[in-house]
PDB file of C-alpha atoms in Angstrom:
ATOM      1  CA  UNK A 129      -7.840  -8.083  11.785  1.00 38.00           C
ATOM      2  CA  UNK A 130     -10.044  -5.450  13.234  1.00 36.00           C
ATOM      3  CA  UNK A 131     -11.274  -5.059  10.244  1.00 37.00           C
ATOM      4  CA  UNK A 132     -14.543  -5.989   8.934  1.00 34.00           C
ATOM      5  CA  UNK A 133     -17.237  -4.468   7.368  1.00 36.00           C
ATOM      6  CA  UNK A 134     -19.576  -3.523   4.097  1.00 34.00           C
ATOM      7  CA  UNK A 135     -18.060  -1.146   1.818  1.00 33.00           C
ATOM      8  CA  UNK A 136     -20.636  -1.370  -0.588  1.00 32.00           C
ATOM      9  CA  UNK A 137     -21.425   2.598   0.854  1.00 32.00           C
ATOM     10  CA  UNK A 138     -18.012   3.666  -1.232  1.00 33.00           C
ATOM     11  CA  UNK A 139     -18.210   4.172  -5.261  1.00 32.00           C
ATOM     12  CA  UNK A 140     -15.062   5.669  -5.442  1.00 32.00           C
ATOM     13  CA  UNK A 141     -13.230   4.341  -8.215  1.00 30.00           C
ATOM     14  CA  UNK A 142     -10.042   5.843  -7.255  1.00 29.00           C
ATOM     15  CA  UNK A 143      -7.989   6.671  -4.646  1.00 33.00           C
ATOM     16  CA  UNK A 144      -4.770   6.526  -2.244  1.00 32.00           C
ATOM     17  CA  UNK A 145      -3.396   7.956   0.114  1.00 33.00           C
ATOM     18  CA  UNK A 146      -2.303  11.893   0.796  1.00 35.00           C
ATOM     19  CA  UNK A 147      -2.511  14.589   2.891  1.00 37.00           C
ATOM     20  CA  UNK A 148      -4.349  17.652   2.101  1.00 36.00           C
ATOM     21  CA  UNK A 149      -1.019  19.562   1.300  1.00 39.00           C
ATOM     22  CA  UNK A 150      -0.165  16.225  -1.258  1.00 40.00           C
ATOM     23  CA  UNK A 151      -0.950  16.556  -5.342  1.00 40.00           C
ATOM     24  CA  UNK A 152      -3.874  14.939  -6.419  1.00 44.00           C
ATOM     25  CA  UNK A 153      -1.331  13.025  -9.422  1.00 50.00           C
ATOM     26  CA  UNK A 154       1.180  10.868  -8.644  1.00 54.00           C
ATOM     27  CA  UNK A 155       4.475  12.130  -7.642  1.00 54.00           C
ATOM     28  CA  UNK A 156       7.224  13.292 -10.234  1.00 46.00           C
ATOM     29  CA  UNK A 157       9.462  10.912 -11.187  1.00 44.00           C
ATOM     30  CA  UNK A 158      12.858   9.866 -10.309  1.00 42.00           C
ATOM     31  CA  UNK A 159      14.921   7.140 -11.723  1.00 40.00           C
ATOM     32  CA  UNK A 160      14.563   3.607 -10.556  1.00 43.00           C
ATOM     33  CA  UNK A 161      16.711   2.423  -8.316  1.00 43.00           C
ATOM     34  CA  UNK A 162      16.715  -0.838 -10.274  1.00 43.00           C
ATOM     35  CA  UNK A 163      14.725  -3.557 -12.277  1.00 47.00           C
ATOM     36  CA  UNK A 164      12.758  -6.070 -10.382  1.00 49.00           C
ATOM     37  CA  UNK A 165      14.537  -9.348 -10.624  1.00 47.00           C
ATOM     38  CA  UNK A 166      13.529 -12.564 -10.307  1.00 46.00           C
ATOM     39  CA  UNK A 167      11.315 -13.878  -7.801  1.00 43.00           C
ATOM     40  CA  UNK A 168      12.195 -14.620  -4.583  1.00 49.00           C
ATOM     41  CA  UNK A 169      10.262 -18.404  -3.323  1.00 61.00           C
ATOM     42  CA  UNK A 170      10.221 -16.383   0.193  1.00 91.00           C
ATOM     43  CA  UNK A 171       9.121 -13.248  -1.416  1.00 94.00           C
ATOM     44  CA  UNK A 172      11.769 -11.472   0.950  1.00 96.00           C
ATOM     45  CA  UNK A 173      13.671  -8.633  -0.678  1.00 97.00           C
ATOM     46  CA  UNK A 174      16.331  -6.786   0.044  1.00 96.00           C
ATOM     47  CA  UNK A 175      17.719  -2.649  -1.232  1.00 96.00           C
ATOM     48  CA  UNK A 176      19.011  -3.379  -4.167  1.00 96.00           C
ATOM     49  CA  UNK A 177      15.740  -4.701  -5.464  1.00 97.00           C
ATOM     50  CA  UNK A 178      13.760  -1.989  -4.800  1.00 97.00           C
ATOM     51  CA  UNK A 179      12.389  -0.204  -8.128  1.00 97.00           C
ATOM     52  CA  UNK A 180       9.875   2.506  -9.059  1.00 96.00           C
ATOM     53  CA  UNK A 181       9.489   5.727 -10.198  1.00 95.00           C
ATOM     54  CA  UNK A 182       9.009   7.322  -6.498  1.00 94.00           C
ATOM     55  CA  UNK A 183      11.640   5.479  -4.903  1.00 95.00           C
ATOM     56  CA  UNK A 184      14.007   8.113  -5.278  1.00 93.00           C
ATOM     57  CA  UNK A 185      12.091  10.879  -3.003  1.00 91.00           C
ATOM     58  CA  UNK A 186      12.488   8.233  -0.006  1.00 92.00           C
ATOM     59  CA  UNK A 187      15.276   9.780   2.603  1.00 92.00           C
ATOM     60  CA  UNK A 188      18.727   8.522   2.282  1.00 92.00           C
ATOM     61  CA  UNK A 189      21.622   6.945   4.010  1.00 93.00           C
ATOM     62  CA  UNK A 190      19.980   5.813   7.815  1.00 92.00           C
ATOM     63  CA  UNK A 191      17.347   9.032   7.947  1.00 94.00           C
ATOM     64  CA  UNK A 192      14.209   7.645   9.432  1.00 93.00           C
ATOM     65  CA  UNK A 193      11.727   6.299   6.236  1.00 93.00           C
ATOM     66  CA  UNK A 194      15.516   5.446   4.343  1.00 95.00           C
ATOM     67  CA  UNK A 195      15.917   1.838   3.213  1.00 96.00           C
ATOM     68  CA  UNK A 196      18.285   1.248   5.707  1.00 96.00           C
ATOM     69  CA  UNK A 197      16.004   2.569   8.751  1.00 96.00           C
ATOM     70  CA  UNK A 198      12.849   0.884   7.363  1.00 97.00           C
ATOM     71  CA  UNK A 199      14.690  -2.822   6.622  1.00 97.00           C
ATOM     72  CA  UNK A 200      14.788  -3.631  10.773  1.00 97.00           C
ATOM     73  CA  UNK A 201      11.668  -2.473  11.492  1.00 97.00           C
ATOM     74  CA  UNK A 202       8.208  -4.365  11.524  1.00 98.00           C
ATOM     75  CA  UNK A 203       5.902  -2.993   8.645  1.00 98.00           C
ATOM     76  CA  UNK A 204       3.577  -0.138  10.328  1.00 97.00           C
ATOM     77  CA  UNK A 205       6.236   1.171  12.175  1.00 97.00           C
ATOM     78  CA  UNK A 206       8.419   1.831   9.149  1.00 97.00           C
ATOM     79  CA  UNK A 207       5.585   2.696   7.204  1.00 96.00           C
ATOM     80  CA  UNK A 208       5.185   5.806   9.795  1.00 96.00           C
ATOM     81  CA  UNK A 209       8.663   6.983   9.263  1.00 94.00           C
ATOM     82  CA  UNK A 210       8.024   6.445   5.372  1.00 92.00           C
ATOM     83  CA  UNK A 211       7.148  10.701   3.916  1.00 89.00           C
ATOM     84  CA  UNK A 212       5.217   8.755   0.944  1.00 91.00           C
ATOM     85  CA  UNK A 213       2.903   7.050   3.297  1.00 95.00           C
ATOM     86  CA  UNK A 214       2.024  10.174   5.767  1.00 94.00           C
ATOM     87  CA  UNK A 215      -2.056  10.082   5.278  1.00 94.00           C
ATOM     88  CA  UNK A 216      -1.767   5.999   5.076  1.00 96.00           C
ATOM     89  CA  UNK A 217      -0.106   5.928   8.914  1.00 96.00           C
ATOM     90  CA  UNK A 218      -3.166   8.303  10.194  1.00 94.00           C
ATOM     91  CA  UNK A 219      -5.609   6.351   8.427  1.00 95.00           C
ATOM     92  CA  UNK A 220      -3.794   3.055  10.279  1.00 96.00           C
ATOM     93  CA  UNK A 221      -3.706   4.779  13.759  1.00 95.00           C
ATOM     94  CA  UNK A 222      -7.374   5.457  13.826  1.00 94.00           C
ATOM     95  CA  UNK A 223      -7.884   1.726  13.858  1.00 95.00           C
ATOM     96  CA  UNK A 224      -7.916   1.115  17.905  1.00 95.00           C
ATOM     97  CA  UNK A 225      -5.135  -2.414  17.236  1.00 95.00           C
ATOM     98  CA  UNK A 226      -4.262  -2.306  13.744  1.00 95.00           C
ATOM     99  CA  UNK A 227      -1.072  -1.110  13.325  1.00 97.00           C
ATOM    100  CA  UNK A 228      -0.087  -3.750  15.874  1.00 97.00           C
ATOM    101  CA  UNK A 229      -1.865  -6.769  14.345  1.00 95.00           C
ATOM    102  CA  UNK A 230       0.597  -5.553  11.034  1.00 96.00           C
ATOM    103  CA  UNK A 231       3.020  -5.503  13.292  1.00 97.00           C
ATOM    104  CA  UNK A 232       2.878  -9.053  14.585  1.00 97.00           C
ATOM    105  CA  UNK A 233       2.074 -10.551  11.102  1.00 95.00           C
ATOM    106  CA  UNK A 234       5.268 -13.308  10.264  1.00 92.00           C
ATOM    107  CA  UNK A 235       4.948 -12.444   6.597  1.00 96.00           C
ATOM    108  CA  UNK A 236       3.024 -10.737   4.504  1.00 97.00           C
ATOM    109  CA  UNK A 237       2.816  -8.416   1.377  1.00 98.00           C
ATOM    110  CA  UNK A 238       1.225  -4.968   1.670  1.00 98.00           C
ATOM    111  CA  UNK A 239       0.147  -2.582  -1.220  1.00 98.00           C
ATOM    112  CA  UNK A 240       0.370   1.340   0.650  1.00 98.00           C
ATOM    113  CA  UNK A 241      -1.165   4.056  -1.513  1.00 97.00           C
ATOM    114  CA  UNK A 242       0.757   6.978  -1.158  1.00 96.00           C
ATOM    115  CA  UNK A 243      -0.487  10.145   0.491  1.00 95.00           C
ATOM    116  CA  UNK A 244      -1.993  11.783  -3.139  1.00 95.00           C
ATOM    117  CA  UNK A 245      -3.827   8.819  -3.410  1.00 95.00           C
ATOM    118  CA  UNK A 246      -6.238  10.125  -0.861  1.00 92.00           C
ATOM    119  CA  UNK A 247      -6.491  13.357  -2.312  1.00 92.00           C
ATOM    120  CA  UNK A 248      -7.853  12.078  -4.744  1.00 94.00           C
ATOM    121  CA  UNK A 249     -10.955  10.049  -3.044  1.00 92.00           C
ATOM    122  CA  UNK A 250     -11.504  13.430  -1.363  1.00 92.00           C
ATOM    123  CA  UNK A 251     -11.948  14.859  -4.742  1.00 94.00           C
ATOM    124  CA  UNK A 252     -14.576  12.358  -5.721  1.00 92.00           C
ATOM    125  CA  UNK A 253     -16.444  11.792  -2.162  1.00 92.00           C
ATOM    126  CA  UNK A 254     -16.617  15.213  -1.270  1.00 94.00           C
ATOM    127  CA  UNK A 255     -15.101  16.245   2.078  1.00 91.00           C
ATOM    128  CA  UNK A 256     -18.296  14.874   4.072  1.00 93.00           C
ATOM    129  CA  UNK A 257     -18.073  11.777   3.054  1.00 93.00           C
ATOM    130  CA  UNK A 258     -14.234  11.264   3.046  1.00 91.00           C
ATOM    131  CA  UNK A 259     -14.455  12.624   6.660  1.00 91.00           C
ATOM    132  CA  UNK A 260     -16.795  10.256   7.605  1.00 93.00           C
ATOM    133  CA  UNK A 261     -14.871   7.531   6.237  1.00 90.00           C
ATOM    134  CA  UNK A 262     -12.602   8.141   8.114  1.00 90.00           C
ATOM    135  CA  UNK A 263     -14.314   8.378  10.841  1.00 91.00           C
ATOM    136  CA  UNK A 264     -15.337   5.014  10.281  1.00 93.00           C
ATOM    137  CA  UNK A 265     -13.474   2.511  12.461  1.00 93.00           C
ATOM    138  CA  UNK A 266     -14.965  -0.470  10.897  1.00 92.00           C
ATOM    139  CA  UNK A 267     -15.402   0.353   7.285  1.00 92.00           C
ATOM    140  CA  UNK A 268     -11.877   2.457   7.028  1.00 94.00           C
ATOM    141  CA  UNK A 269     -10.249  -0.974   8.862  1.00 94.00           C
ATOM    142  CA  UNK A 270     -12.266  -3.128   5.900  1.00 94.00           C
ATOM    143  CA  UNK A 271     -11.335  -0.702   3.215  1.00 94.00           C
ATOM    144  CA  UNK A 272      -7.381  -0.772   4.801  1.00 95.00           C
ATOM    145  CA  UNK A 273      -7.249  -4.856   5.573  1.00 95.00           C
ATOM    146  CA  UNK A 274      -8.036  -5.266   1.616  1.00 96.00           C
ATOM    147  CA  UNK A 275      -4.400  -4.011   1.270  1.00 97.00           C
ATOM    148  CA  UNK A 276      -3.005  -6.855   2.844  1.00 97.00           C
ATOM    149  CA  UNK A 277      -1.933  -9.805   1.974  1.00 97.00           C
ATOM    150  CA  UNK A 278      -1.168 -13.038   4.060  1.00 96.00           C
ATOM    151  CA  UNK A 279       1.665 -14.195   2.280  1.00 96.00           C
ATOM    152  CA  UNK A 280       4.778 -12.581   1.553  1.00 97.00           C
ATOM    153  CA  UNK A 281       5.884 -11.631  -2.172  1.00 98.00           C
ATOM    154  CA  UNK A 282       8.219 -10.097  -4.283  1.00 98.00           C
ATOM    155  CA  UNK A 283       7.189  -8.063  -7.609  1.00 97.00           C
ATOM    156  CA  UNK A 284       8.198 -11.535  -9.885  1.00 97.00           C
ATOM    157  CA  UNK A 285       6.248 -13.712  -7.198  1.00 97.00           C
ATOM    158  CA  UNK A 286       2.837 -11.120  -7.405  1.00 97.00           C
ATOM    159  CA  UNK A 287       3.359 -11.562 -11.174  1.00 97.00           C
ATOM    160  CA  UNK A 288       3.509 -14.985 -11.511  1.00 96.00           C
ATOM    161  CA  UNK A 289       0.712 -15.304  -9.043  1.00 95.00           C
ATOM    162  CA  UNK A 290      -1.561 -13.370 -10.637  1.00 95.00           C
ATOM    163  CA  UNK A 291      -4.460 -13.402  -8.511  1.00 95.00           C
ATOM    164  CA  UNK A 292      -4.307 -12.895  -4.865  1.00 95.00           C
ATOM    165  CA  UNK A 293      -6.975 -13.071  -1.754  1.00 94.00           C
ATOM    166  CA  UNK A 294      -6.473 -10.409   0.748  1.00 94.00           C
ATOM    167  CA  UNK A 295      -6.898 -10.452   4.309  1.00 89.00           C
ATOM    168  CA  UNK A 296      -9.928  -8.697   4.342  1.00 88.00           C
ATOM    169  CA  UNK A 297     -11.436 -10.971   1.919  1.00 88.00           C
ATOM    170  CA  UNK A 298     -11.866 -10.459  -1.822  1.00 93.00           C
ATOM    171  CA  UNK A 299      -9.101 -11.112  -4.452  1.00 95.00           C
ATOM    172  CA  UNK A 300      -7.154  -8.228  -6.415  1.00 97.00           C
ATOM    173  CA  UNK A 301      -5.421  -9.079 -10.193  1.00 97.00           C
ATOM    174  CA  UNK A 302      -1.838  -8.816 -10.539  1.00 98.00           C
ATOM    175  CA  UNK A 303      -1.025  -7.419 -14.069  1.00 97.00           C
ATOM    176  CA  UNK A 304       1.950  -6.266 -16.158  1.00 97.00           C
ATOM    177  CA  UNK A 305       5.775  -7.322 -15.234  1.00 96.00           C
ATOM    178  CA  UNK A 306       8.081  -7.412 -12.872  1.00 95.00           C
ATOM    179  CA  UNK A 307       9.412  -4.134 -13.596  1.00 94.00           C
ATOM    180  CA  UNK A 308       6.346  -2.728 -13.756  1.00 96.00           C
ATOM    181  CA  UNK A 309       3.660  -4.414 -11.803  1.00 97.00           C
ATOM    182  CA  UNK A 310      -0.061  -3.165 -11.988  1.00 98.00           C
ATOM    183  CA  UNK A 311      -2.560  -3.838  -9.165  1.00 98.00           C
ATOM    184  CA  UNK A 312      -6.096  -4.235 -10.017  1.00 97.00           C
ATOM    185  CA  UNK A 313      -8.893  -4.761  -7.337  1.00 96.00           C
ATOM    186  CA  UNK A 314     -12.258  -5.583  -7.191  1.00 94.00           C
ATOM    187  CA  UNK A 315     -14.012  -2.429  -8.873  1.00 93.00           C
ATOM    188  CA  UNK A 316     -11.804  -2.825 -11.903  1.00 95.00           C
ATOM    189  CA  UNK A 317      -9.703  -0.144 -10.961  1.00 95.00           C
ATOM    190  CA  UNK A 318      -5.655  -0.244 -11.646  1.00 97.00           C
ATOM    191  CA  UNK A 319      -3.389   0.829  -9.477  1.00 98.00           C
ATOM    192  CA  UNK A 320       0.606   1.458 -10.806  1.00 98.00           C
ATOM    193  CA  UNK A 321       3.682   0.874  -8.510  1.00 98.00           C
ATOM    194  CA  UNK A 322       5.565   3.981  -7.356  1.00 97.00           C
ATOM    195  CA  UNK A 323       8.100   1.913  -5.430  1.00 97.00           C
ATOM    196  CA  UNK A 324       8.110  -1.571  -5.158  1.00 97.00           C
ATOM    197  CA  UNK A 325       9.794  -4.423  -3.323  1.00 98.00           C
ATOM    198  CA  UNK A 326      10.468  -2.450  -0.312  1.00 97.00           C
ATOM    199  CA  UNK A 327      11.903  -4.566   2.667  1.00 98.00           C
ATOM    200  CA  UNK A 328      10.822  -4.743   6.198  1.00 98.00           C
ATOM    201  CA  UNK A 329      11.013  -7.285   8.639  1.00 97.00           C
ATOM    202  CA  UNK A 330       8.145  -8.399   8.565  1.00 97.00           C
ATOM    203  CA  UNK A 331       6.414  -7.467   5.196  1.00 98.00           C
ATOM    204  CA  UNK A 332       7.474  -6.489   1.288  1.00 98.00           C
ATOM    205  CA  UNK A 333       5.769  -3.099   0.246  1.00 98.00           C
ATOM    206  CA  UNK A 334       4.513  -1.694  -2.934  1.00 98.00           C
ATOM    207  CA  UNK A 335       3.910   2.159  -2.446  1.00 97.00           C
ATOM    208  CA  UNK A 336       1.029   2.189  -5.367  1.00 98.00           C
ATOM    209  CA  UNK A 337      -0.770   5.450  -6.881  1.00 97.00           C
ATOM    210  CA  UNK A 338      -4.759   3.914  -5.950  1.00 97.00           C
ATOM    211  CA  UNK A 339      -6.684   2.898  -3.049  1.00 96.00           C
ATOM    212  CA  UNK A 340      -7.855  -0.883  -3.780  1.00 96.00           C
ATOM    213  CA  UNK A 341     -11.221  -1.115  -3.195  1.00 91.00           C
ATOM    214  CA  UNK A 342     -13.456  -4.311  -3.140  1.00 89.00           C
ATOM    215  CA  UNK A 343     -16.176  -5.619  -5.409  1.00 88.00           C
ATOM    216  CA  UNK A 344     -19.264  -4.917  -3.757  1.00 72.00           C
TER     217      UNK A 344
END
């Protein structure tokens, strides 16, 4: 991927995608769509498998950002329509070629920080350092690639696998249960799933409440 580079500069312990208009905390809870099903061998999910407290905030029917709308699209294109991920999409767009790389992958898992997570990063880093991160294509790309697993998993498969190596290198550890998985990054910060098992044509997506950071 276009993303490689030193990450030692970052000392933040919290993060996740979010524009300045978004609240700093996780979005208000909505009724979960479902419990996560038993693991599928290929990690492919359907709309019936989607679960989590923020899933109810997705548009309904075939509107842009709805499950029906995102499902046939590759992951970066699908994320571009998801109202929970607008800041993440802006970050991906800032790294030349990254969206095309994600769309061209055959079977991946994406941990997608929701908008409010980037507000947490900005608060922790300060405006100047945060803006510097967004303008550093190599460093930003490396962080974003740390959210991509080069194999497709559903929630049950994640929990069963326990430890995963990300596309950018570095591991994350999966805890919790298939109904409520957690993702712990290289710095020991644990993210929870706000909406998981979201299907796209080439990826299974888990919207999480923090930006993941590799060790180092």
